Coordinates of C-alpha atoms in Angstrom, one line a residue:
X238 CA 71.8 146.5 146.0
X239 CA 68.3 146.5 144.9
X240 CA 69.4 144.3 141.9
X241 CA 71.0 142.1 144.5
X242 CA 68.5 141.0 146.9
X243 CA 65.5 139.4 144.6
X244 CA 68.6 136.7 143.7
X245 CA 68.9 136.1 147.6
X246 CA 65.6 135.2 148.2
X247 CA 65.6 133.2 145.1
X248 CA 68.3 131.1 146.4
X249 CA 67.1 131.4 150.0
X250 CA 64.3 129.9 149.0
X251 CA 65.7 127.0 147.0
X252 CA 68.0 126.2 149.6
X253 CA 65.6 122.9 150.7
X254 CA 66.6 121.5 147.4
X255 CA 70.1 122.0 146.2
X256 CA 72.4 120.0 144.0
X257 CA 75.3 119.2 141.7
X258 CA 75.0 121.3 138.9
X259 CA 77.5 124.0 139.8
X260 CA 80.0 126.4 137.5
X261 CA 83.4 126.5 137.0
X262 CA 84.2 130.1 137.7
X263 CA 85.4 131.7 134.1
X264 CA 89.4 132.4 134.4
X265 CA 92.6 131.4 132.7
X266 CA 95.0 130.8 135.8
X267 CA 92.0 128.8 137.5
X268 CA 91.0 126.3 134.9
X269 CA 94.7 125.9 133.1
X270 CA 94.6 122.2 133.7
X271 CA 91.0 121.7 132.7
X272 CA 92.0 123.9 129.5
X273 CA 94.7 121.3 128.8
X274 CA 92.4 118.5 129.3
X275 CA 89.9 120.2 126.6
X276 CA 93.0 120.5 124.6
X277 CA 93.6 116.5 124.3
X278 CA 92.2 114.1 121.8
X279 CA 91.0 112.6 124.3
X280 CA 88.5 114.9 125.6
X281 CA 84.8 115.2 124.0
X282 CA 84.4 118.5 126.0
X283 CA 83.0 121.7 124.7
X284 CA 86.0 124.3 125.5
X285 CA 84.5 127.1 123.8
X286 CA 81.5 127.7 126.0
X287 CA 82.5 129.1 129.7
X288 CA 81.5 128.2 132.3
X289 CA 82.2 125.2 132.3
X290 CA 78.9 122.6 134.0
X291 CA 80.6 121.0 136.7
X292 CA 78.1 118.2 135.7
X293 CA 79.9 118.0 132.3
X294 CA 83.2 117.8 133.5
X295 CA 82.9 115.0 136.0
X296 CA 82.5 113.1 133.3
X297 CA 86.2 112.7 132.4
X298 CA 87.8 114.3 135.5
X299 CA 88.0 115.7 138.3
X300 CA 89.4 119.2 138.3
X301 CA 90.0 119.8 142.0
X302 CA 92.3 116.9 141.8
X303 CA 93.9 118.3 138.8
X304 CA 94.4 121.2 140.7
X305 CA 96.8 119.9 143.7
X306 CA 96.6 120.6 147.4
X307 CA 96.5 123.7 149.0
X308 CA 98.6 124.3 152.3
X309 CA 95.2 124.7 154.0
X310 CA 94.1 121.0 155.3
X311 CA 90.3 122.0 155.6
X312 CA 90.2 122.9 151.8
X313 CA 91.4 119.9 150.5
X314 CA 88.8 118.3 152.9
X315 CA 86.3 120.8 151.4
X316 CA 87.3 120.2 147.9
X317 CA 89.4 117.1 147.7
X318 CA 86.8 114.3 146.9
X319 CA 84.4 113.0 144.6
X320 CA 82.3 115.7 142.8
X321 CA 79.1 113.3 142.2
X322 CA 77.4 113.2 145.6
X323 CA 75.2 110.4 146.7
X324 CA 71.5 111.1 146.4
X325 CA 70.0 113.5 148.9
X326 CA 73.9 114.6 149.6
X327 CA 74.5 117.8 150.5
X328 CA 78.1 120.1 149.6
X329 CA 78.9 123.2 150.7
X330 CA 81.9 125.2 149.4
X331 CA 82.9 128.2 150.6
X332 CA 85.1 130.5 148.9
X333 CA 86.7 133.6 151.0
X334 CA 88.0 136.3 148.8
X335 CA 90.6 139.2 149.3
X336 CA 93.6 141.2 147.9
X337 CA 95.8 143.1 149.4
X338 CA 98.6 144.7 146.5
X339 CA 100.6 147.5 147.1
X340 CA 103.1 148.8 144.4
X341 CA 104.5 152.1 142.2
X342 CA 103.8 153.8 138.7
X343 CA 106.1 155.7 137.2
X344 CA 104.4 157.3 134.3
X345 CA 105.9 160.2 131.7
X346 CA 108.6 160.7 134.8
X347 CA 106.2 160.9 137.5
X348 CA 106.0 158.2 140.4
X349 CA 102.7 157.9 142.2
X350 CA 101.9 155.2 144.9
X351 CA 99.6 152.5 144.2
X352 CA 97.3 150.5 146.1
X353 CA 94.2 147.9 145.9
X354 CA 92.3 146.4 148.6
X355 CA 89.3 144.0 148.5
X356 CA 86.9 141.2 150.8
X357 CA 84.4 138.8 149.7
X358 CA 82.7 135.4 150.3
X359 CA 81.3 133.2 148.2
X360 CA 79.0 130.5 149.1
X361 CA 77.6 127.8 146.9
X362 CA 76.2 124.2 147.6
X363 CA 75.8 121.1 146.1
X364 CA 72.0 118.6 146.8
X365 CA 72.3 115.5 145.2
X366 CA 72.3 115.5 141.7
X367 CA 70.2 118.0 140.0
X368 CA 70.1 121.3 141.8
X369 CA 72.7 123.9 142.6
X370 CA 72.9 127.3 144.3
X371 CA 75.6 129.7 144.2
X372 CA 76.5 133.7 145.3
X373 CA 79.0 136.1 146.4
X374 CA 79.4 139.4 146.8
X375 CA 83.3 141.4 147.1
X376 CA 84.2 145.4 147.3
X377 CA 87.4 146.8 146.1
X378 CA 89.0 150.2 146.6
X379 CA 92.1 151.5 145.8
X380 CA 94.4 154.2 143.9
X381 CA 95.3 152.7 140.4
X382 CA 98.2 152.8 138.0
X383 CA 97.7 155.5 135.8
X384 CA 96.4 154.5 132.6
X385 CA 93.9 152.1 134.9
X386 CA 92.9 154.7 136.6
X387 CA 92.0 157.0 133.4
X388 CA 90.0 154.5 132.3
X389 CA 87.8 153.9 135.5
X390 CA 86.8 157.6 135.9
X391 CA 86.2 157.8 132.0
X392 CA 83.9 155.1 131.8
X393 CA 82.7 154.9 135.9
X394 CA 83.3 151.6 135.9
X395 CA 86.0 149.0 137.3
X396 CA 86.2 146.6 134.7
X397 CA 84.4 144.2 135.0
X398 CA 83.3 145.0 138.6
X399 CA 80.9 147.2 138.9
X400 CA 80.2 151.3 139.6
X401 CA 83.4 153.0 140.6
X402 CA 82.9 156.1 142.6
X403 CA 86.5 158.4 143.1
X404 CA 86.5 160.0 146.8
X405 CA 89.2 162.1 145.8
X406 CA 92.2 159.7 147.2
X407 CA 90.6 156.0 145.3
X408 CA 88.2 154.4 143.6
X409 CA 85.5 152.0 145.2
X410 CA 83.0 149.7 143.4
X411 CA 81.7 146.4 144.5
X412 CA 80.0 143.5 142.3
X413 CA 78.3 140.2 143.0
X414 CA 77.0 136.8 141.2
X415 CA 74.4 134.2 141.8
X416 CA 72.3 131.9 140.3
X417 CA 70.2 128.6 141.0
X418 CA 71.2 125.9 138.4
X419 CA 69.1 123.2 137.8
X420 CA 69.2 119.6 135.4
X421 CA 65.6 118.7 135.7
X422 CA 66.6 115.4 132.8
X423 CA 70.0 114.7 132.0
X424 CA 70.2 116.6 128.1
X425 CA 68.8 120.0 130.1
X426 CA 70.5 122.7 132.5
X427 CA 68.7 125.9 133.3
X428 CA 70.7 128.4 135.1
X429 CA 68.7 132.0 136.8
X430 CA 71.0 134.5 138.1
X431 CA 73.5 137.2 137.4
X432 CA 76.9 136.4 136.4
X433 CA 79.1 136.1 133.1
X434 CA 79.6 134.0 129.8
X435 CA 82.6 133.6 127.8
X436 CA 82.0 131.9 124.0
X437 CA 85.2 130.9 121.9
X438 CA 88.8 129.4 122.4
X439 CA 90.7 132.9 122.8
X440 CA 92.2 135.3 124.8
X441 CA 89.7 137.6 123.0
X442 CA 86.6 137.1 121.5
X443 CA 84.5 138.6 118.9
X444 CA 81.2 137.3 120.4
X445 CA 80.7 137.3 124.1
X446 CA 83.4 137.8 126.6
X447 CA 83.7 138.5 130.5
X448 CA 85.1 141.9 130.3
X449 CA 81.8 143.7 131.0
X450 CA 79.8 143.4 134.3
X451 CA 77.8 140.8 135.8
X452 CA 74.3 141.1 134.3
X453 CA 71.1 139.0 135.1
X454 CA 70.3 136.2 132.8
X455 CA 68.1 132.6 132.4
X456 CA 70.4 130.1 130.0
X457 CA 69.0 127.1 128.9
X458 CA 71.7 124.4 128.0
X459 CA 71.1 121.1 126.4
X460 CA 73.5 118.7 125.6
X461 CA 72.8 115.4 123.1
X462 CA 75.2 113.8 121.4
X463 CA 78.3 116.2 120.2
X464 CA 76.1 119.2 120.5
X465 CA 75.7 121.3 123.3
X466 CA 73.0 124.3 122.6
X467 CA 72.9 127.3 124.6
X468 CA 70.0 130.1 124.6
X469 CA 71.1 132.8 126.8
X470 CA 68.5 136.0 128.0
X471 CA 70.3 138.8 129.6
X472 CA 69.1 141.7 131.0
X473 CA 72.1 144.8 130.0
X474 CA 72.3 148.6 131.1
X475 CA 73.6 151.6 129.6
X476 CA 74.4 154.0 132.5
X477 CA 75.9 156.6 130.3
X478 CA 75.1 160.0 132.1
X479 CA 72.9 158.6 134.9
X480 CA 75.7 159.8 137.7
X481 CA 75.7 156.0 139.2
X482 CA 71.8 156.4 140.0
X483 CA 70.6 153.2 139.4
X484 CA 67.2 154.4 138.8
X485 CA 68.6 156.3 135.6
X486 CA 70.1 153.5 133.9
X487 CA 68.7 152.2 130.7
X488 CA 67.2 148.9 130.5
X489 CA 68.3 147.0 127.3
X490 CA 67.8 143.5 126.4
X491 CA 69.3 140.9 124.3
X492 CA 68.8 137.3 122.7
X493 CA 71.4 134.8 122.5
X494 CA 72.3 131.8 120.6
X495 CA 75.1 129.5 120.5
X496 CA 75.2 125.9 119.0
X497 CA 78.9 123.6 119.5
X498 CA 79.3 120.4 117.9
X499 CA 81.8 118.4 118.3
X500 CA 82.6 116.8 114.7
X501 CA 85.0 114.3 116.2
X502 CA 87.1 114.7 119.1
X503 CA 89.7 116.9 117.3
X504 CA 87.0 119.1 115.7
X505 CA 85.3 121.7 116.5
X506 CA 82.3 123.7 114.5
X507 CA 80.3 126.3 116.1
X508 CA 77.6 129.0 115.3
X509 CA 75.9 131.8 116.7
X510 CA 74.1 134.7 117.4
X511 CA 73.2 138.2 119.3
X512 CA 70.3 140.3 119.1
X513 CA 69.9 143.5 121.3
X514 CA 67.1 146.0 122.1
X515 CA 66.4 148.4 124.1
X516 CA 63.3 148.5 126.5
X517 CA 62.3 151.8 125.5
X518 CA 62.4 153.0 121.6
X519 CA 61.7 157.0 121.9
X520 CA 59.3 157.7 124.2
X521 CA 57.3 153.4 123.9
X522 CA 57.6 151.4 125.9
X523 CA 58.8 147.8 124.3
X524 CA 59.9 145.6 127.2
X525 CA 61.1 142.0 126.7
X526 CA 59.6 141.0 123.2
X527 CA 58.6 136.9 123.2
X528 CA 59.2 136.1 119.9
X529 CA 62.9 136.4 120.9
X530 CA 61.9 133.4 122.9
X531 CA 62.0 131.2 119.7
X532 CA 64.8 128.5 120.7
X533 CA 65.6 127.9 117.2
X534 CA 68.5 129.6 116.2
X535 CA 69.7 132.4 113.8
X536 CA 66.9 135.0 114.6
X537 CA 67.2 137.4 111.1
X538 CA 64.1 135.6 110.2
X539 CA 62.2 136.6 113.1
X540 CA 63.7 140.0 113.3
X541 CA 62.1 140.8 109.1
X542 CA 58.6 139.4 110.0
X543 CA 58.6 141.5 112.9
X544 CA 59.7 144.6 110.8
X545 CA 62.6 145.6 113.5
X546 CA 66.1 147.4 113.4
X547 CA 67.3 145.1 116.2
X548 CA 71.1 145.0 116.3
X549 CA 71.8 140.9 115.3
X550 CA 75.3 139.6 115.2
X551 CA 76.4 136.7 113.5
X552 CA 79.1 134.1 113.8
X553 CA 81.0 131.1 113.7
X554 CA 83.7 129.5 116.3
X555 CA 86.2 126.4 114.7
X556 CA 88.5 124.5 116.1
X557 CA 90.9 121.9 115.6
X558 CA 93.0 119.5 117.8
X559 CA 96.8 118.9 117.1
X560 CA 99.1 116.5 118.3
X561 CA 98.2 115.4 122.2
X562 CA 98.1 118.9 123.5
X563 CA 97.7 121.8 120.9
X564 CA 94.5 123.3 119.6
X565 CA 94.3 125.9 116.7
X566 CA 91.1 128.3 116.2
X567 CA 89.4 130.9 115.1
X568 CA 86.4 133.0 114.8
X569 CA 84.1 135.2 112.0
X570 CA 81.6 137.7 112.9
X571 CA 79.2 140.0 110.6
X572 CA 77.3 142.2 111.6
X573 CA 76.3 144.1 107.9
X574 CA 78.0 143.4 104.6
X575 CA 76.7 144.5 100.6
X576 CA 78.6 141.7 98.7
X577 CA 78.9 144.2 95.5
X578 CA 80.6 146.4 97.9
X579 CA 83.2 144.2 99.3
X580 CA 84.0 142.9 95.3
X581 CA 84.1 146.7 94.6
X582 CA 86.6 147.3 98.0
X583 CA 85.3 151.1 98.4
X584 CA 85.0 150.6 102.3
X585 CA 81.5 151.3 102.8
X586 CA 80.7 152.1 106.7
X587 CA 78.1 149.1 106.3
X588 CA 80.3 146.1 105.7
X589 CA 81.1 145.1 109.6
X590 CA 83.1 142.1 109.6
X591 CA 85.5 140.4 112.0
X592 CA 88.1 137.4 112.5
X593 CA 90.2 135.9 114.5
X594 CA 92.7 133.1 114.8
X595 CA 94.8 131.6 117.1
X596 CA 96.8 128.5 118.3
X597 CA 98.0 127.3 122.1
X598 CA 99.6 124.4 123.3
X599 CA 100.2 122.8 126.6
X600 CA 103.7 121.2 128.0
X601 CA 105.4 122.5 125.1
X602 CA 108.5 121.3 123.6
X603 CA 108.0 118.5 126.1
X604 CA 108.6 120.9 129.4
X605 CA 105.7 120.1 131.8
X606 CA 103.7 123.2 132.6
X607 CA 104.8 125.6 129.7
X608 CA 101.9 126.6 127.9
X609 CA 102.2 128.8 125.0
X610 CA 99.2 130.7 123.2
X611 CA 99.2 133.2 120.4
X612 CA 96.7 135.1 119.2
X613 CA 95.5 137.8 116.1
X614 CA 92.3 139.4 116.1
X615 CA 91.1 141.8 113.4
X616 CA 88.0 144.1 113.2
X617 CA 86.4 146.5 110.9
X618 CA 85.1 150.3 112.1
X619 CA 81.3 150.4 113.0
X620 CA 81.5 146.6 113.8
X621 CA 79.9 147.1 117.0
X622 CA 77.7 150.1 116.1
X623 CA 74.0 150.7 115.3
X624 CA 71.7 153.4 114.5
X625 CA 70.2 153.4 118.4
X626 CA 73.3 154.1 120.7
X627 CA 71.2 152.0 122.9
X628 CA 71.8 148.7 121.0
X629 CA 75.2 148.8 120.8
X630 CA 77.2 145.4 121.8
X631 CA 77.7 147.3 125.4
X632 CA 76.8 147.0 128.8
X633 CA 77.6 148.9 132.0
X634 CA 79.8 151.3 129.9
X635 CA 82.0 148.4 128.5
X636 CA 82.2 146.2 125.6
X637 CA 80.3 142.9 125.5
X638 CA 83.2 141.5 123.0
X639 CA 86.7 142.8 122.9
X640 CA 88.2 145.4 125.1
X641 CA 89.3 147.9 122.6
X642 CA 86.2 147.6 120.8
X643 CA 86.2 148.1 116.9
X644 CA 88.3 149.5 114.4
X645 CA 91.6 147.7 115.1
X646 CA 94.3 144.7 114.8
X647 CA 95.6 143.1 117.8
X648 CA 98.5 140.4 118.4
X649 CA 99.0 139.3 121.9
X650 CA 101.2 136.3 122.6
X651 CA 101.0 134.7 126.2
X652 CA 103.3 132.2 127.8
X653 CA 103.5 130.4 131.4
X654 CA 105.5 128.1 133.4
X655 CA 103.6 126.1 136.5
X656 CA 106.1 124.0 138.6
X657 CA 104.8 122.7 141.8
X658 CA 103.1 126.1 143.1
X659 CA 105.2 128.2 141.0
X660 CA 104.1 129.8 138.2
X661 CA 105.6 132.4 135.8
X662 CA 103.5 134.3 133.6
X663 CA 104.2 136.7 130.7
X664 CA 101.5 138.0 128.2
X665 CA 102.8 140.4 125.2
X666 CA 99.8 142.9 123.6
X667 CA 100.7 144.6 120.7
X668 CA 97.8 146.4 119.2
X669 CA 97.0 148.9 116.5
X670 CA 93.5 150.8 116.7
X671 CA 92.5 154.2 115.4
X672 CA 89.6 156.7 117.3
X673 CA 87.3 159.6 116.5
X674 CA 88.5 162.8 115.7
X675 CA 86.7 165.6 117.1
X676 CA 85.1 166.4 114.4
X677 CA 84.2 163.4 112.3
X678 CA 82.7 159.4 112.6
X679 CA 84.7 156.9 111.8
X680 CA 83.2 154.0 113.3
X681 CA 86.1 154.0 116.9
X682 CA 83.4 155.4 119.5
X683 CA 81.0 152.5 120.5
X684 CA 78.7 154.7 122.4
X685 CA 77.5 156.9 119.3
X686 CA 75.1 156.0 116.3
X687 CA 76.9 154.8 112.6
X688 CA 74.6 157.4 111.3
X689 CA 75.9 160.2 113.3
X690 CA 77.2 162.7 110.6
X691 CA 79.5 163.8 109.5
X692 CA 80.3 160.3 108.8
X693 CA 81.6 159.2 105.1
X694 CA 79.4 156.5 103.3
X695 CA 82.5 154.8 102.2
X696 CA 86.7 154.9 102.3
X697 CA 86.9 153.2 105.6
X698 CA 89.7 150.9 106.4
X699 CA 91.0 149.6 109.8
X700 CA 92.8 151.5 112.0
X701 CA 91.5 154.7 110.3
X702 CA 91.6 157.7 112.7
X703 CA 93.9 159.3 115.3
X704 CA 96.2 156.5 115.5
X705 CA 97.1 154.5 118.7
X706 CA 100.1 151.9 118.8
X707 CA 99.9 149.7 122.0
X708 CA 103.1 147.9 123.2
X709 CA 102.5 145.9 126.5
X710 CA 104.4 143.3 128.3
X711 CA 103.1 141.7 131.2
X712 CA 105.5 139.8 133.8
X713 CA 104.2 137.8 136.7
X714 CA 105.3 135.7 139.4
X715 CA 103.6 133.9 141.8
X716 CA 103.1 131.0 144.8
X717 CA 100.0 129.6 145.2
X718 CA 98.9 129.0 148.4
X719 CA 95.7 127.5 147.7
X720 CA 94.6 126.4 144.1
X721 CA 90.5 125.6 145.0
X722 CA 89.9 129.4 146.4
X723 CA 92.4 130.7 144.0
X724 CA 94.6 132.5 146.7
X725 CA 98.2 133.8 145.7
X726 CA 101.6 135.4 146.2
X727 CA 102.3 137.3 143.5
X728 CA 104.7 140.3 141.7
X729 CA 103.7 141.9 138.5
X730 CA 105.8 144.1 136.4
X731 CA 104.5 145.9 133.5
X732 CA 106.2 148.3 131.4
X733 CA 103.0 149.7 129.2
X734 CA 104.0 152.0 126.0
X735 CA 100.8 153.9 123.8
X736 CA 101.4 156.0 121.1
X737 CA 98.8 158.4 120.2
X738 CA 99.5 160.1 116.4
X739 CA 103.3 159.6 117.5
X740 CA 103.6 160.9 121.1
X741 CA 104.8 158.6 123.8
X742 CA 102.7 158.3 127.0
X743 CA 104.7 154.9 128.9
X744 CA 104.0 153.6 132.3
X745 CA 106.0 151.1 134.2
X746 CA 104.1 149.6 137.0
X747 CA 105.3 147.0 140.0
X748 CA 102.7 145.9 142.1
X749 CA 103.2 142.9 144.8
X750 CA 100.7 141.1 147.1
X751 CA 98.3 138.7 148.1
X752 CA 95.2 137.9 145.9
X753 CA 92.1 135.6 144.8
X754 CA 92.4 134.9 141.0
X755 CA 89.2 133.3 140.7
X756 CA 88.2 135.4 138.0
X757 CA 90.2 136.8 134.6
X758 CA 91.4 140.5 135.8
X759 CA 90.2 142.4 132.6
X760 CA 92.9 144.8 132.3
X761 CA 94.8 143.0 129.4
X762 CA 94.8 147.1 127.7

């Protein structure tokens, strides 16, 4: 909480002078229609870099109209009008949050009882034209399915929410966002706060994703022509062994870069970059070093003057427009590579590259409201590694990229079908990844050094290690009661299969209930 409260007298004191420079909150069943908008020739909108500036967005719609009604009248009278307010007008938006789920998880022929429970507010506001404020706060308990469950008391974390302390009958955590926004000339945004970013087209990415915690961060956005240019500050924590003291976690910083520009309306061409530090190298104290201030990006340069072994990530995002309603991309990340070495194909530990392609279309076959997305990511041991285990591509005991972390190939394929409040939702995930054994590195852990020994110089391939299969199939079905706050009816069914070295551990897991989906869920795994 002590992180919390200098962000609520920031915005306390900023509330004389709000405006309309709010975010789209970052999730797929929110923002579907404005994805399909993005997805049009049409659009000149930047897709791949969430979230979305309401400012930009306004421009060629408005997406609480392209959202419907809700059965609540004083949310379409909170929601259902123009997002430019007049000069000096003020907005308010209010966003109440919940869940209430109840379901079963039968696991290896054992049923348990499942539950999860969770309240929240939001509040943001709206002043005219150049300044916005925005925060909220929710808590969540509850007894997981199984394989959920593992995961939250391996890692003390719920993911993407915070701490998660076990009682003994459930785990509880609690997370919150905020930030001030503010367009002080019409190329610039600067957003102060805690929160999330999310760069690419995917399901995945191989950059920056929402998986991990909210962390605090200044971004600086300008937008000029067909370029939009994001420098992004964070602040990032490894709490590894600190027993959720806050006063034990480590402080680590990072750096980064991402530059969109639009070739034409159909194209897409992006770059970018990551650098991470940590505030503390041995026993000196480093802090938050300015020349990773330098706007101008791709900081390799600035890293060799300075003589550092900061971790820097590389990158490029594409993308290309189809038809009225289909987009195809992709993604390349290096981290390290010797070019003799990848000619020679030895598999030395140092070449850490990754990819990733995809495609998704919108009303396919001409059905309105069946979307259709497929994706196949691919990424080499050690990607994410480093010598320091503090400048790993972590925070908060989670990756900063993709959920499984290195050393694997994924498919997923996802599908839905929206008619009136109805929507049907299905999301296959079928992965290949290989960990650790006990006694050797091989580039699967992301919380160890690439130099930790024994660890072979070269012979690496992907998916090396104790090998894990994933097969998981996602079903959903919901009613939406109200499509501006998010809140849902829904069942999910999902039968979960993970072969470790050839053993069988399944889970089949019904859950039903009442939920916000403001926010992407983080458990595709």
């Amino acid at each position: 909480m002590k992180q919390f409260v200098p962000i609520v007298v920031l915005i306390l004191l900023c509330a004389e002078a709000m405006a309309q420079q709010s975010y789209q909150f970052i999730s797929r069943d929110h923002n579907r229609e404005i994805a399909k908008h993005m997805a049009s020739p049409e659009s000149n909108l930047h897709g791949n870099v969430q979230p979305y500036l309401q400012s930009d967005l306004v421009q060629e719609m408005n997406p609480d109209s392209l959202r419907g009604a809700s059965i609540f009248e004083w949310s379409n009278r909170m929601f259902l009008k123009s997002r430019v307010p007049e000069k000096g007008e003020t907005r308010l938006r209010v966003f109440p949050m919940m869940q209430a789920l109840a379901g079963g998880d039968l696991n290896n022929h054992h049923l348990r009882g499942t539950f999860e429970t969770g309240a929240g507010v939001g509040l943001g506001a709206d002043f005219g034209k150049r300044i916005s404020v925005y925060a909220d706060v929710m808590t969540q308990y509850g007894r997981y399915p199984l394989f959920l469950e593992q995961y939250m008391l391996d890692r003390e974390v719920n993911p993407g929410k915070g701490y998660a302390r076990w009682d003994g009958a459930g785990l509880a955590s609690y997370d919150y966002n905020a930030y001030l926004s503010v367009s002080p000339a019409d190329p610039f945004n600067i957003q102060l706060g805690v929160g999330k970013n999310f760069w690419g087209d995917g399901i995945r990415t191989l950059g920056l994703s929402d998986q991990a915690t909210s962390y605090p961060f200044l971004k600086l956005t300008t937008s000029i022509w067909n370029i939009k240019y994001v420098n992004l500050f964070n602040a990032m924590y490894d709490i590894r062994d600190a027993s959720g003291n806050y006063d034990r976690f480590a402080l680590k910083w990072s750096s980064m870069h991402y530059l969109s520009w639009n070739i034409t309306k159909r194209i897409n061409f992006s770059v970018w970059e990551t650098v991470i530090w940590q505030n503390r190298d041995n026993d000196n104290f480093r802090g938050f070093d300015i020349n990773y201030l330098n706007p101008v990006i791709f900081y390799r340069p600035v890293e060799f003057a300075q003589g550092s072994s900061d971790r820097v990530t590389l990158g490029s995002t594409f993308s290309v427009k189809i038809g009225q309603s289909t987009k195809a991309y992709g993604q390349i990340a290096i981290d390290e590579f010797l070019l003799d070495s990848l000619r020679a194909g030895n598999g030395w530990f140092g070449n850490k590259q990754a990819f990733q392609v995809g495609i998704k279309s919108f009303d396919v076959l001409g059905i309105e409201g069946l979307d259709v997305q497929t994706e196949f990511s691919y990424i080499r041991p050690f990607f994410y590694l480093h010598p320091s285990v503090k400048q790993n591509h972590t925070h908060f005991n989670e990756p900063l990229a993709h959920v499984l972390g290195n050393n694997l190939h994924e498919w997923i394929l996802q599908a839905s079908y929206r008619k009136e409040r109805m929507v049907f939702d299905a999301m296959l995930i079928v992965a290949q990844f290989g960990r650790n054994p006990d006694t050797l590195n091989l580039g699967a852990d992301l919380w160890i050094s690439d130099q930790q020994q024994p660890r072979p110089a070269s012979g690496h391939r992907t998916g090396q290690g104790v090998q894990h299969w994933l097969g998981s199939l996602m079903l959903r079905g919901s009613y939406v009661l109200d499509p501006h706050l998010g809140l849902r009816l829904e069942v999910t069914y999902l039968p979960r299969y993970l072969w470790v070295d050839g053993k069988a551990n399944y889970t089949h897991f019904l859950q039903v209930g009442i939920r916000t989906a403001l926010w992407n869920r983080n458990r595709d795994f």
